[in-house]
PDB file of C-alpha atoms and ligand atoms in Angstrom:
ATOM      1  CA  UNK A 188       0.000   0.000   0.000  1.00 88.00           C
ATOM      2  CA  UNK A 189       1.612   3.321  -1.021  1.00 94.00           C
ATOM      3  CA  UNK A 190       1.742   6.075   1.625  1.00 98.00           C
ATOM      4  CA  UNK A 191      -1.315   8.339   1.774  1.00 98.00           C
ATOM      5  CA  UNK A 192      -0.777  11.796   0.238  1.00 98.00           C
ATOM      6  CA  UNK A 193      -1.639  14.573   2.666  1.00 99.00           C
ATOM      7  CA  UNK A 194      -1.542  18.350   3.046  1.00 99.00           C
ATOM      8  CA  UNK A 195      -1.278  19.499   6.674  1.00 99.00           C
ATOM      9  CA  UNK A 196      -2.978  22.870   7.269  1.00 99.00           C
ATOM     10  CA  UNK A 197      -1.819  24.177  10.594  1.00 99.00           C
ATOM     11  CA  UNK A 198      -1.401  26.981  13.168  1.00 98.00           C
ATOM     12  CA  UNK A 199       1.541  25.750  15.301  1.00 98.00           C
ATOM     13  CA  UNK A 200       0.917  25.551  18.341  1.00 97.00           C
ATOM     14  CA  UNK A 201       2.652  22.879  20.392  1.00 98.00           C
ATOM     15  CA  UNK A 202       0.043  20.219  19.620  1.00 98.00           C
ATOM     16  CA  UNK A 203       0.226  21.038  15.899  1.00 98.00           C
ATOM     17  CA  UNK A 204       3.985  20.544  16.199  1.00 98.00           C
ATOM     18  CA  UNK A 205       3.564  17.031  17.584  1.00 98.00           C
ATOM     19  CA  UNK A 206       1.066  16.216  14.829  1.00 98.00           C
ATOM     20  CA  UNK A 207       3.570  17.360  12.198  1.00 99.00           C
ATOM     21  CA  UNK A 208       6.401  15.387  13.841  1.00 98.00           C
ATOM     22  CA  UNK A 209       4.247  12.241  13.867  1.00 98.00           C
ATOM     23  CA  UNK A 210       3.480  12.674  10.160  1.00 98.00           C
ATOM     24  CA  UNK A 211       7.094  13.322   9.193  1.00 98.00           C
ATOM     25  CA  UNK A 212       8.185  10.282  11.231  1.00 98.00           C
ATOM     26  CA  UNK A 213       5.822   8.006   9.291  1.00 98.00           C
ATOM     27  CA  UNK A 214       6.893   8.019   5.616  1.00 98.00           C
ATOM     28  CA  UNK A 215       5.640   4.482   5.059  1.00 98.00           C
ATOM     29  CA  UNK A 216       2.135   5.693   5.960  1.00 98.00           C
ATOM     30  CA  UNK A 217       2.036   9.365   4.969  1.00 98.00           C
ATOM     31  CA  UNK A 218       3.519  11.416   2.114  1.00 98.00           C
ATOM     32  CA  UNK A 219       3.421  15.046   3.221  1.00 98.00           C
ATOM     33  CA  UNK A 220       2.960  16.958  -0.046  1.00 98.00           C
ATOM     34  CA  UNK A 221       3.120  20.264   1.811  1.00 98.00           C
ATOM     35  CA  UNK A 222       2.406  22.103   5.029  1.00 99.00           C
ATOM     36  CA  UNK A 223       0.182  25.176   4.782  1.00 99.00           C
ATOM     37  CA  UNK A 224       0.203  27.685   7.624  1.00 99.00           C
ATOM     38  CA  UNK A 225      -2.859  29.642   8.721  1.00 99.00           C
ATOM     39  CA  UNK A 226      -3.426  32.341  11.348  1.00 98.00           C
ATOM     40  CA  UNK A 227      -4.858  30.841  14.528  1.00 98.00           C
ATOM     41  CA  UNK A 228      -3.069  30.112  17.789  1.00 98.00           C
ATOM     42  CA  UNK A 229      -0.723  32.971  16.901  1.00 98.00           C
ATOM     43  CA  UNK A 230      -0.572  35.319  13.877  1.00 98.00           C
ATOM     44  CA  UNK A 231       0.510  33.970  10.473  1.00 98.00           C
ATOM     45  CA  UNK A 232       4.127  35.231  10.556  1.00 98.00           C
ATOM     46  CA  UNK A 233       4.613  33.023  13.617  1.00 98.00           C
ATOM     47  CA  UNK A 234       2.616  29.994  12.460  1.00 98.00           C
ATOM     48  CA  UNK A 235       4.566  29.776   9.183  1.00 98.00           C
ATOM     49  CA  UNK A 236       7.858  30.257  11.046  1.00 98.00           C
ATOM     50  CA  UNK A 237       6.892  27.625  13.628  1.00 98.00           C
ATOM     51  CA  UNK A 238       5.952  25.149  10.900  1.00 98.00           C
ATOM     52  CA  UNK A 239       9.464  25.509   9.471  1.00 98.00           C
ATOM     53  CA  UNK A 240      11.040  25.231  12.936  1.00 98.00           C
ATOM     54  CA  UNK A 241       9.225  21.934  13.447  1.00 98.00           C
ATOM     55  CA  UNK A 242      10.253  20.581  10.032  1.00 98.00           C
ATOM     56  CA  UNK A 243      13.903  21.329  10.862  1.00 98.00           C
ATOM     57  CA  UNK A 244      13.507  19.783  14.329  1.00 98.00           C
ATOM     58  CA  UNK A 245      12.283  16.649  12.509  1.00 98.00           C
ATOM     59  CA  UNK A 246      15.346  16.757  10.253  1.00 98.00           C
ATOM     60  CA  UNK A 247      13.130  17.335   7.193  1.00 98.00           C
ATOM     61  CA  UNK A 248      14.199  20.777   5.882  1.00 98.00           C
ATOM     62  CA  UNK A 249      13.093  19.874   2.348  1.00 98.00           C
ATOM     63  CA  UNK A 250       9.440  19.849   3.390  1.00 98.00           C
ATOM     64  CA  UNK A 251       7.474  22.491   1.492  1.00 98.00           C
ATOM     65  CA  UNK A 252       5.932  25.080   3.843  1.00 99.00           C
ATOM     66  CA  UNK A 253       3.500  27.707   2.534  1.00 99.00           C
ATOM     67  CA  UNK A 254       1.976  30.777   4.184  1.00 98.00           C
ATOM     68  CA  UNK A 255      -1.786  31.127   3.817  1.00 98.00           C
ATOM     69  CA  UNK A 256      -4.499  33.401   5.144  1.00 98.00           C
ATOM     70  CA  UNK A 257      -3.620  35.868   7.888  1.00 98.00           C
ATOM     71  CA  UNK A 258      -7.198  36.483   9.048  1.00 98.00           C
ATOM     72  CA  UNK A 259     -10.570  34.719   9.099  1.00 98.00           C
ATOM     73  CA  UNK A 260     -12.922  35.171   6.155  1.00 98.00           C
ATOM     74  CA  UNK A 261     -15.284  37.631   7.816  1.00 97.00           C
ATOM     75  CA  UNK A 262     -14.026  38.375  11.317  1.00 97.00           C
ATOM     76  CA  UNK A 263     -11.101  39.735  13.278  1.00 98.00           C
ATOM     77  CA  UNK A 264      -8.494  37.149  14.214  1.00 98.00           C
ATOM     78  CA  UNK A 265      -8.710  35.714  17.719  1.00 97.00           C
ATOM     79  CA  UNK A 266      -5.451  34.126  18.905  1.00 97.00           C
ATOM     80  CA  UNK A 267      -4.510  31.849  21.832  1.00 94.00           C
ATOM     81  CA  UNK A 268      -1.229  33.108  23.294  1.00 94.00           C
ATOM     82  CA  UNK A 269      -2.753  32.395  26.711  1.00 91.00           C
ATOM     83  CA  UNK A 270      -2.464  28.709  25.823  1.00 90.00           C
ATOM     84  CA  UNK A 271       0.551  28.488  23.515  1.00 93.00           C
ATOM     85  CA  UNK A 272       2.687  31.435  24.690  1.00 95.00           C
ATOM     86  CA  UNK A 273       3.686  34.512  22.728  1.00 96.00           C
ATOM     87  CA  UNK A 274       5.736  32.550  20.158  1.00 97.00           C
ATOM     88  CA  UNK A 275       3.126  29.827  19.780  1.00 97.00           C
ATOM     89  CA  UNK A 276       5.846  27.261  20.506  1.00 97.00           C
ATOM     90  CA  UNK A 277       6.812  28.241  24.042  1.00 96.00           C
ATOM     91  CA  UNK A 278       8.567  25.551  26.069  1.00 96.00           C
ATOM     92  CA  UNK A 279      11.736  24.471  24.237  1.00 97.00           C
ATOM     93  CA  UNK A 280      14.159  27.029  22.862  1.00 96.00           C
ATOM     94  CA  UNK A 281      14.469  26.043  19.204  1.00 97.00           C
ATOM     95  CA  UNK A 282      16.602  27.825  16.588  1.00 97.00           C
ATOM     96  CA  UNK A 283      15.069  30.101  13.990  1.00 98.00           C
ATOM     97  CA  UNK A 284      14.489  28.247  10.710  1.00 98.00           C
ATOM     98  CA  UNK A 285      16.957  28.415   7.824  1.00 98.00           C
ATOM     99  CA  UNK A 286      14.801  26.439   5.364  1.00 98.00           C
ATOM    100  CA  UNK A 287      12.878  28.668   2.922  1.00 98.00           C
ATOM    101  CA  UNK A 288       9.214  29.504   2.975  1.00 98.00           C
ATOM    102  CA  UNK A 289       7.655  28.684  -0.411  1.00 98.00           C
ATOM    103  CA  UNK A 290       6.740  31.711  -2.558  1.00 98.00           C
ATOM    104  CA  UNK A 291       3.355  30.312  -3.584  1.00 98.00           C
ATOM    105  CA  UNK A 292       0.346  31.223  -1.434  1.00 98.00           C
ATOM    106  CA  UNK A 293      -0.962  28.259   0.545  1.00 98.00           C
ATOM    107  CA  UNK A 294      -4.432  28.515  -0.992  1.00 99.00           C
ATOM    108  CA  UNK A 295      -2.983  28.328  -4.509  1.00 98.00           C
ATOM    109  CA  UNK A 296      -0.859  25.339  -3.468  1.00 99.00           C
ATOM    110  CA  UNK A 297      -3.953  23.534  -2.138  1.00 99.00           C
ATOM    111  CA  UNK A 298      -5.911  24.241  -5.349  1.00 99.00           C
ATOM    112  CA  UNK A 299      -3.048  23.338  -7.697  1.00 98.00           C
ATOM    113  CA  UNK A 300      -2.234  20.128  -5.812  1.00 99.00           C
ATOM    114  CA  UNK A 301      -5.839  18.927  -5.815  1.00 98.00           C
ATOM    115  CA  UNK A 302      -6.152  19.706  -9.545  1.00 98.00           C
ATOM    116  CA  UNK A 303      -2.818  18.052 -10.421  1.00 98.00           C
ATOM    117  CA  UNK A 304      -2.898  14.896  -8.306  1.00 98.00           C
ATOM    118  CA  UNK A 305      -5.352  12.193  -9.437  1.00 98.00           C
ATOM    119  CA  UNK A 306      -8.847  12.819  -8.070  1.00 98.00           C
ATOM    120  CA  UNK A 307      -9.489  11.214  -4.710  1.00 98.00           C
ATOM    121  CA  UNK A 308      -5.838  10.725  -3.788  1.00 98.00           C
ATOM    122  CA  UNK A 309      -5.109  13.742  -1.538  1.00 98.00           C
ATOM    123  CA  UNK A 310      -6.283  14.080   2.075  1.00 99.00           C
ATOM    124  CA  UNK A 311      -6.505  17.506   3.706  1.00 99.00           C
ATOM    125  CA  UNK A 312      -5.543  17.626   7.400  1.00 99.00           C
ATOM    126  CA  UNK A 313      -6.645  20.943   8.935  1.00 99.00           C
ATOM    127  CA  UNK A 314      -5.295  21.428  12.463  1.00 99.00           C
ATOM    128  CA  UNK A 315      -6.339  25.060  12.919  1.00 98.00           C
ATOM    129  CA  UNK A 316      -9.040  27.481  11.750  1.00 99.00           C
ATOM    130  CA  UNK A 317     -10.442  26.396   8.386  1.00 99.00           C
ATOM    131  CA  UNK A 318      -9.747  29.661   6.558  1.00 99.00           C
ATOM    132  CA  UNK A 319      -7.258  28.313   3.974  1.00 99.00           C
ATOM    133  CA  UNK A 320      -9.471  25.351   3.109  1.00 99.00           C
ATOM    134  CA  UNK A 321     -12.616  27.453   2.785  1.00 99.00           C
ATOM    135  CA  UNK A 322     -10.934  30.110   0.612  1.00 99.00           C
ATOM    136  CA  UNK A 323      -9.596  27.362  -1.656  1.00 99.00           C
ATOM    137  CA  UNK A 324     -13.116  25.934  -1.982  1.00 98.00           C
ATOM    138  CA  UNK A 325     -14.552  29.394  -2.699  1.00 98.00           C
ATOM    139  CA  UNK A 326     -11.930  30.133  -5.377  1.00 98.00           C
ATOM    140  CA  UNK A 327     -12.043  26.669  -6.929  1.00 98.00           C
ATOM    141  CA  UNK A 328     -15.334  24.841  -6.246  1.00 98.00           C
ATOM    142  CA  UNK A 329     -14.186  22.082  -8.631  1.00 98.00           C
ATOM    143  CA  UNK A 330     -11.682  20.801  -6.045  1.00 98.00           C
ATOM    144  CA  UNK A 331     -14.410  19.648  -3.609  1.00 98.00           C
ATOM    145  CA  UNK A 332     -15.022  16.343  -5.364  1.00 98.00           C
ATOM    146  CA  UNK A 333     -11.292  15.768  -5.888  1.00 98.00           C
ATOM    147  CA  UNK A 334     -10.553  15.624  -2.134  1.00 98.00           C
ATOM    148  CA  UNK A 335     -10.057  12.078  -0.813  1.00 98.00           C
ATOM    149  CA  UNK A 336     -11.020  13.081   2.758  1.00 98.00           C
ATOM    150  CA  UNK A 337     -10.817  16.024   5.128  1.00 99.00           C
ATOM    151  CA  UNK A 338      -9.591  14.861   8.549  1.00 99.00           C
ATOM    152  CA  UNK A 339      -9.715  17.824  10.896  1.00 99.00           C
ATOM    153  CA  UNK A 340      -9.308  18.691  14.541  1.00 99.00           C
ATOM    154  CA  UNK A 341     -12.172  20.872  15.658  1.00 98.00           C
ATOM    155  CA  UNK A 342     -15.517  21.118  17.338  1.00 98.00           C
ATOM    156  CA  UNK A 343     -17.047  19.516  20.382  1.00 98.00           C
ATOM    157  CA  UNK A 344     -20.347  18.045  21.520  1.00 97.00           C
ATOM    158  CA  UNK A 345     -20.365  16.369  24.950  1.00 96.00           C
ATOM    159  CA  UNK A 346     -17.219  18.314  25.887  1.00 94.00           C
ATOM    160  CA  UNK A 347     -18.770  21.673  24.859  1.00 92.00           C
ATOM    161  CA  UNK A 348     -16.428  24.624  24.220  1.00 94.00           C
ATOM    162  CA  UNK A 349     -12.862  25.508  25.219  1.00 95.00           C
ATOM    163  CA  UNK A 350     -12.781  29.135  24.043  1.00 95.00           C
ATOM    164  CA  UNK A 351     -16.448  29.969  24.799  1.00 97.00           C
ATOM    165  CA  UNK A 352     -19.028  27.911  26.685  1.00 97.00           C
ATOM    166  CA  UNK A 353     -20.282  26.645  23.301  1.00 97.00           C
ATOM    167  CA  UNK A 354     -17.376  26.599  20.837  1.00 98.00           C
ATOM    168  CA  UNK A 355     -14.014  24.938  20.260  1.00 98.00           C
ATOM    169  CA  UNK A 356     -11.192  27.300  19.216  1.00 98.00           C
ATOM    170  CA  UNK A 357     -10.526  26.204  15.597  1.00 98.00           C
ATOM    171  CA  UNK A 358     -14.186  26.484  14.644  1.00 98.00           C
ATOM    172  CA  UNK A 359     -14.798  29.625  16.729  1.00 98.00           C
ATOM    173  CA  UNK A 360     -11.974  31.607  15.076  1.00 98.00           C
ATOM    174  CA  UNK A 361     -13.501  31.219  11.609  1.00 98.00           C
ATOM    175  CA  UNK A 362     -17.054  29.841  11.791  1.00 98.00           C
ATOM    176  CA  UNK A 363     -17.898  31.070   8.290  1.00 98.00           C
ATOM    177  CA  UNK A 364     -14.985  29.036   6.934  1.00 98.00           C
ATOM    178  CA  UNK A 365     -16.127  25.992   8.889  1.00 98.00           C
ATOM    179  CA  UNK A 366     -19.639  26.350   7.460  1.00 98.00           C
ATOM    180  CA  UNK A 367     -18.216  26.321   3.927  1.00 98.00           C
ATOM    181  CA  UNK A 368     -16.030  23.281   4.596  1.00 98.00           C
ATOM    182  CA  UNK A 369     -18.769  21.265   6.300  1.00 98.00           C
ATOM    183  CA  UNK A 370     -21.089  21.922   3.335  1.00 98.00           C
ATOM    184  CA  UNK A 371     -18.557  21.132   0.570  1.00 98.00           C
ATOM    185  CA  UNK A 372     -19.556  17.489   0.094  1.00 97.00           C
ATOM    186  CA  UNK A 373     -16.102  15.985   0.604  1.00 98.00           C
ATOM    187  CA  UNK A 374     -15.850  13.091   3.121  1.00 98.00           C
ATOM    188  CA  UNK A 375     -15.130  14.669   6.516  1.00 98.00           C
ATOM    189  CA  UNK A 376     -13.775  13.054   9.680  1.00 98.00           C
ATOM    190  CA  UNK A 377     -13.723  15.179  12.823  1.00 98.00           C
ATOM    191  CA  UNK A 378     -11.484  14.862  15.893  1.00 98.00           C
ATOM    192  CA  UNK A 379     -13.456  16.953  18.424  1.00 98.00           C
ATOM    193  CA  UNK A 380     -12.604  17.809  22.012  1.00 98.00           C
ATOM    194  CA  UNK A 381     -14.728  14.765  22.930  1.00 98.00           C
ATOM    195  CA  UNK A 382     -11.803  12.658  21.719  1.00 98.00           C
ATOM    196  CA  UNK A 383      -8.808  14.930  22.201  1.00 98.00           C
ATOM    197  CA  UNK A 384      -9.592  15.509  25.871  1.00 96.00           C
ATOM    198  CA  UNK A 385      -9.015  11.774  26.309  1.00 97.00           C
ATOM    199  CA  UNK A 386      -5.515  11.999  24.754  1.00 97.00           C
ATOM    200  CA  UNK A 387      -3.882  13.475  27.829  1.00 96.00           C
ATOM    201  CA  UNK A 388      -0.120  13.649  28.279  1.00 96.00           C
ATOM    202  CA  UNK A 389       0.061  12.328  31.821  1.00 95.00           C
ATOM    203  CA  UNK A 390       3.387  12.548  33.654  1.00 94.00           C
ATOM    204  CA  UNK A 391       4.430   8.954  32.809  1.00 96.00           C
ATOM    205  CA  UNK A 392       3.638   9.584  29.151  1.00 97.00           C
ATOM    206  CA  UNK A 393       5.618  12.825  29.109  1.00 96.00           C
ATOM    207  CA  UNK A 394       8.494  11.106  30.894  1.00 97.00           C
ATOM    208  CA  UNK A 395       8.485   8.526  28.085  1.00 98.00           C
ATOM    209  CA  UNK A 396       8.920  11.347  25.549  1.00 98.00           C
ATOM    210  CA  UNK A 397      11.782  12.822  27.598  1.00 97.00           C
ATOM    211  CA  UNK A 398      13.373   9.398  28.061  1.00 98.00           C
ATOM    212  CA  UNK A 399      13.836   9.134  24.291  1.00 98.00           C
ATOM    213  CA  UNK A 400      16.787  11.420  24.983  1.00 98.00           C
ATOM    214  CA  UNK A 401      16.655  12.813  21.455  1.00 98.00           C
ATOM    215  CA  UNK A 402      16.242  16.501  20.538  1.00 98.00           C
ATOM    216  CA  UNK A 403      12.709  15.640  19.357  1.00 98.00           C
ATOM    217  CA  UNK A 404      11.771  13.709  22.501  1.00 98.00           C
ATOM    218  CA  UNK A 405      13.115  16.385  24.821  1.00 98.00           C
ATOM    219  CA  UNK A 406      11.495  19.223  22.809  1.00 98.00           C
ATOM    220  CA  UNK A 407       8.101  17.492  22.820  1.00 98.00           C
ATOM    221  CA  UNK A 408       8.337  16.984  26.594  1.00 97.00           C
ATOM    222  CA  UNK A 409       9.226  20.670  27.047  1.00 97.00           C
ATOM    223  CA  UNK A 410       6.372  21.769  24.761  1.00 96.00           C
ATOM    224  CA  UNK A 411       3.959  19.667  26.814  1.00 95.00           C
ATOM    225  CA  UNK A 412       5.318  20.983  30.116  1.00 93.00           C
ATOM    226  CA  UNK A 413       4.390  24.464  28.887  1.00 93.00           C
ATOM    227  CA  UNK A 414       1.172  23.657  27.040  1.00 88.00           C
ATOM    228  CA  UNK A 415      -0.450  21.598  29.820  1.00 87.00           C
ATOM    229  CA  UNK A 416      -0.900  24.386  32.344  1.00 86.00           C
ATOM    230  CA  UNK A 417      -3.970  25.862  30.559  1.00 83.00           C
ATOM    231  CA  UNK A 418      -5.951  22.606  30.655  1.00 84.00           C
ATOM    232  CA  UNK A 419      -4.740  21.648  34.117  1.00 84.00           C
ATOM    233  CA  UNK A 420      -5.937  24.975  35.545  1.00 84.00           C
ATOM    234  CA  UNK A 421      -9.216  25.040  33.589  1.00 83.00           C
ATOM    235  CA  UNK A 422     -10.270  21.391  33.628  1.00 81.00           C
ATOM    236  CA  UNK A 423      -8.087  19.879  36.329  1.00 85.00           C
ATOM    237  CA  UNK A 424      -6.794  17.598  33.561  1.00 82.00           C
ATOM    238  CA  UNK A 425      -4.147  14.968  34.294  1.00 85.00           C
ATOM    239  CA  UNK A 426      -2.078  16.453  31.455  1.00 90.00           C
ATOM    240  CA  UNK A 427      -2.119  18.374  28.183  1.00 92.00           C
ATOM    241  CA  UNK A 428      -4.644  17.180  25.584  1.00 95.00           C
ATOM    242  CA  UNK A 429      -2.844  16.280  22.347  1.00 97.00           C
ATOM    243  CA  UNK A 430      -5.571  17.629  20.081  1.00 98.00           C
ATOM    244  CA  UNK A 431      -3.936  17.761  16.644  1.00 98.00           C
ATOM    245  CA  UNK A 432      -1.878  14.529  16.758  1.00 98.00           C
ATOM    246  CA  UNK A 433      -5.227  12.683  16.843  1.00 98.00           C
ATOM    247  CA  UNK A 434      -5.575  13.664  13.170  1.00 99.00           C
ATOM    248  CA  UNK A 435      -2.262  12.173  12.041  1.00 98.00           C
ATOM    249  CA  UNK A 436      -2.641   9.154  14.341  1.00 98.00           C
ATOM    250  CA  UNK A 437      -6.065   8.453  12.773  1.00 98.00           C
ATOM    251  CA  UNK A 438      -4.496   8.393   9.305  1.00 98.00           C
ATOM    252  CA  UNK A 439      -1.922   5.838  10.493  1.00 98.00           C
ATOM    253  CA  UNK A 440      -4.124   3.766  12.839  1.00 98.00           C
ATOM    254  CA  UNK A 441      -7.836   4.482  12.313  1.00 98.00           C
ATOM    255  CA  UNK A 442      -8.610   1.513  14.559  1.00 98.00           C
ATOM    256  CA  UNK A 443      -7.584   3.616  17.563  1.00 98.00           C
ATOM    257  CA  UNK A 444     -10.728   5.734  17.155  1.00 98.00           C
ATOM    258  CA  UNK A 445     -14.491   5.175  17.198  1.00 98.00           C
ATOM    259  CA  UNK A 446     -17.284   7.546  16.234  1.00 98.00           C
ATOM    260  CA  UNK A 447     -20.534   7.994  14.350  1.00 98.00           C
ATOM    261  CA  UNK A 448     -21.425   9.267  10.870  1.00 98.00           C
ATOM    262  CA  UNK A 449     -23.812  12.082  11.671  1.00 98.00           C
ATOM    263  CA  UNK A 450     -24.974  15.548  10.699  1.00 98.00           C
ATOM    264  CA  UNK A 451     -22.806  18.391  11.982  1.00 98.00           C
ATOM    265  CA  UNK A 452     -23.771  22.007  11.391  1.00 98.00           C
ATOM    266  CA  UNK A 453     -21.931  25.193  12.372  1.00 98.00           C
ATOM    267  CA  UNK A 454     -23.542  28.078  14.240  1.00 98.00           C
ATOM    268  CA  UNK A 455     -22.693  31.383  12.545  1.00 98.00           C
ATOM    269  CA  UNK A 456     -25.739  33.519  13.427  1.00 97.00           C
ATOM    270  CA  UNK A 457     -25.816  33.677  17.214  1.00 97.00           C
ATOM    271  CA  UNK A 458     -23.242  35.635  19.236  1.00 95.00           C
ATOM    272  CA  UNK A 459     -24.084  33.431  22.217  1.00 98.00           C
ATOM    273  CA  UNK A 460     -23.215  30.124  20.488  1.00 98.00           C
ATOM    274  CA  UNK A 461     -21.023  31.324  17.590  1.00 98.00           C
ATOM    275  CA  UNK A 462     -18.812  28.504  16.270  1.00 98.00           C
ATOM    276  CA  UNK A 463     -20.726  25.730  18.020  1.00 98.00           C
ATOM    277  CA  UNK A 464     -20.640  22.397  16.185  1.00 98.00           C
ATOM    278  CA  UNK A 465     -24.262  21.271  16.397  1.00 98.00           C
ATOM    279  CA  UNK A 466     -23.670  17.519  16.217  1.00 98.00           C
ATOM    280  CA  UNK A 467     -26.778  15.349  15.777  1.00 98.00           C
ATOM    281  CA  UNK A 468     -25.176  12.519  17.784  1.00 98.00           C
ATOM    282  CA  UNK A 469     -28.571  10.993  18.703  1.00 98.00           C
ATOM    283  CA  UNK A 470     -30.099  11.325  15.226  1.00 97.00           C
ATOM    284  CA  UNK A 471     -32.994  13.511  16.329  1.00 98.00           C
ATOM    285  CA  UNK A 472     -33.167  15.484  13.070  1.00 98.00           C
ATOM    286  CA  UNK A 473     -33.556  14.469   9.457  1.00 98.00           C
ATOM    287  CA  UNK A 474     -30.539  16.523   8.454  1.00 98.00           C
ATOM    288  CA  UNK A 475     -28.267  14.422   6.217  1.00 97.00           C
ATOM    289  CA  UNK A 476     -25.092  12.978   7.718  1.00 97.00           C
ATOM    290  CA  UNK A 477     -22.066  14.932   6.484  1.00 98.00           C
ATOM    291  CA  UNK A 478     -19.243  13.910   8.837  1.00 98.00           C
ATOM    292  CA  UNK A 479     -17.782  11.094  10.921  1.00 98.00           C
ATOM    293  CA  UNK A 480     -17.626  12.586  14.411  1.00 98.00           C
ATOM    294  CA  UNK A 481     -15.194  10.719  16.656  1.00 98.00           C
ATOM    295  CA  UNK A 482     -16.229  10.026  20.233  1.00 97.00           C
ATOM    296  CA  UNK A 483     -13.584   7.737  21.692  1.00 98.00           C
ATOM    297  CA  UNK A 484      -9.894   6.842  21.471  1.00 98.00           C
ATOM    298  CA  UNK A 485      -7.628   4.023  22.644  1.00 98.00           C
ATOM    299  CA  UNK A 486      -5.344   6.490  24.415  1.00 98.00           C
ATOM    300  CA  UNK A 487      -2.740   3.896  25.485  1.00 98.00           C
ATOM    301  CA  UNK A 488      -2.506   2.708  21.885  1.00 98.00           C
ATOM    302  CA  UNK A 489      -2.285   6.336  20.718  1.00 98.00           C
ATOM    303  CA  UNK A 490       0.633   7.149  23.007  1.00 98.00           C
ATOM    304  CA  UNK A 491       2.416   3.869  22.182  1.00 98.00           C
ATOM    305  CA  UNK A 492       2.230   4.767  18.483  1.00 98.00           C
ATOM    306  CA  UNK A 493       3.294   8.364  19.088  1.00 98.00           C
ATOM    307  CA  UNK A 494       6.266   7.483  21.274  1.00 98.00           C
ATOM    308  CA  UNK A 495       7.464   4.757  18.892  1.00 98.00           C
ATOM    309  CA  UNK A 496       7.277   7.099  15.892  1.00 98.00           C
ATOM    310  CA  UNK A 497       8.880  10.114  17.620  1.00 98.00           C
ATOM    311  CA  UNK A 498      11.793   7.839  18.542  1.00 98.00           C
ATOM    312  CA  UNK A 499      12.555   7.518  14.827  1.00 98.00           C
ATOM    313  CA  UNK A 500      13.407  11.230  14.387  1.00 97.00           C
TER     314      UNK A 500
HETATM  315  O1  RIB B2092      -9.067  23.683  20.409  1.00 74.16           O
HETATM  316  C1  RIB B2092      -7.843  23.046  20.143  1.00 74.16           C
HETATM  317  C2  RIB B2092      -7.306  23.462  18.816  1.00 74.16           C
HETATM  318  O2  RIB B2092      -7.072  24.871  18.812  1.00 74.16           O
HETATM  319  C3  RIB B2092      -5.943  22.832  18.490  1.00 74.16           C
HETATM  320  O3  RIB B2092      -5.814  22.665  17.113  1.00 74.16           O
HETATM  321  C4  RIB B2092      -4.964  23.858  18.983  1.00 74.16           C
HETATM  322  O4  RIB B2092      -3.715  23.793  18.294  1.00 74.16           O
HETATM  323  C5  RIB B2092      -5.674  25.129  18.606  1.00 74.16           C
HETATM  324  O5  RIB B2092      -5.421  25.376  17.241  1.00 74.16           O
HETATM  325 CA1   CA B2093      -3.916  23.711  15.927  1.00 74.16          CA
END
């Protein structure tokens, strides 16, 4: 089986960084055609820089990194320095990147790649606000039926919101973009907070990262040491939730996850519940199913996979 072709759309972010490292450590499973940065956790100049920092940390400086949209489609950017620190990658002190940023705009790269690669052979992996994906779909509606699958981190149902009482951050930052993506017709698989809040980096798990003794293992442990304080204070969590690595882990080991194919709609009209993913988990409406919404994870299996793959870098 040839490796699956993917584009990672991302707003690094410590958890994005681990997702990227897992992908780059798994060439037999995933061919990373490119990494497209979007404004989210921190502004675009930092997310594109952080994406390159992570590629160099992985020892993959030839990875193509593109800068995309620097603001949501119809709103002011909301960032999350309170979670990720002012650089977006607080924790380890990593050198500035020397690898180049690609000249092409990320949206054009997404469109061109989907039009050039055979239809149904490229998976989009959004790990941040969906602005780049939505703008690509607006500019080139023909790409929708050429997408193999969109596997994204975002949303919540039983877990409710992490940035407002109703909304998860990635969806909340650009709800109009999310509405476009969820209506595009491509197969969608969602890793919501319902799953990612079960992928907690407990102390033994973080010690296993550190015990790798490699620059990657130590950096990931330091990222987690920084990143966990938000969730520990807010939720009393046993550790940092590894939101975005659930996306790349799903592509490698889908058996680690269980969910339901249901209807998921995005609230864009109400200030009170803006960005809420209205997930018809119990099938109480006749709205057509448009997404596979994950509800559970084998977290021990997830961390075994992650630790084994990070050890390769
Ligand atoms: O709500 C969690 C999501 O928001 C993650 O993707 C994190 O990196 C931030 O982008
Ligand atoms: Ca992210």
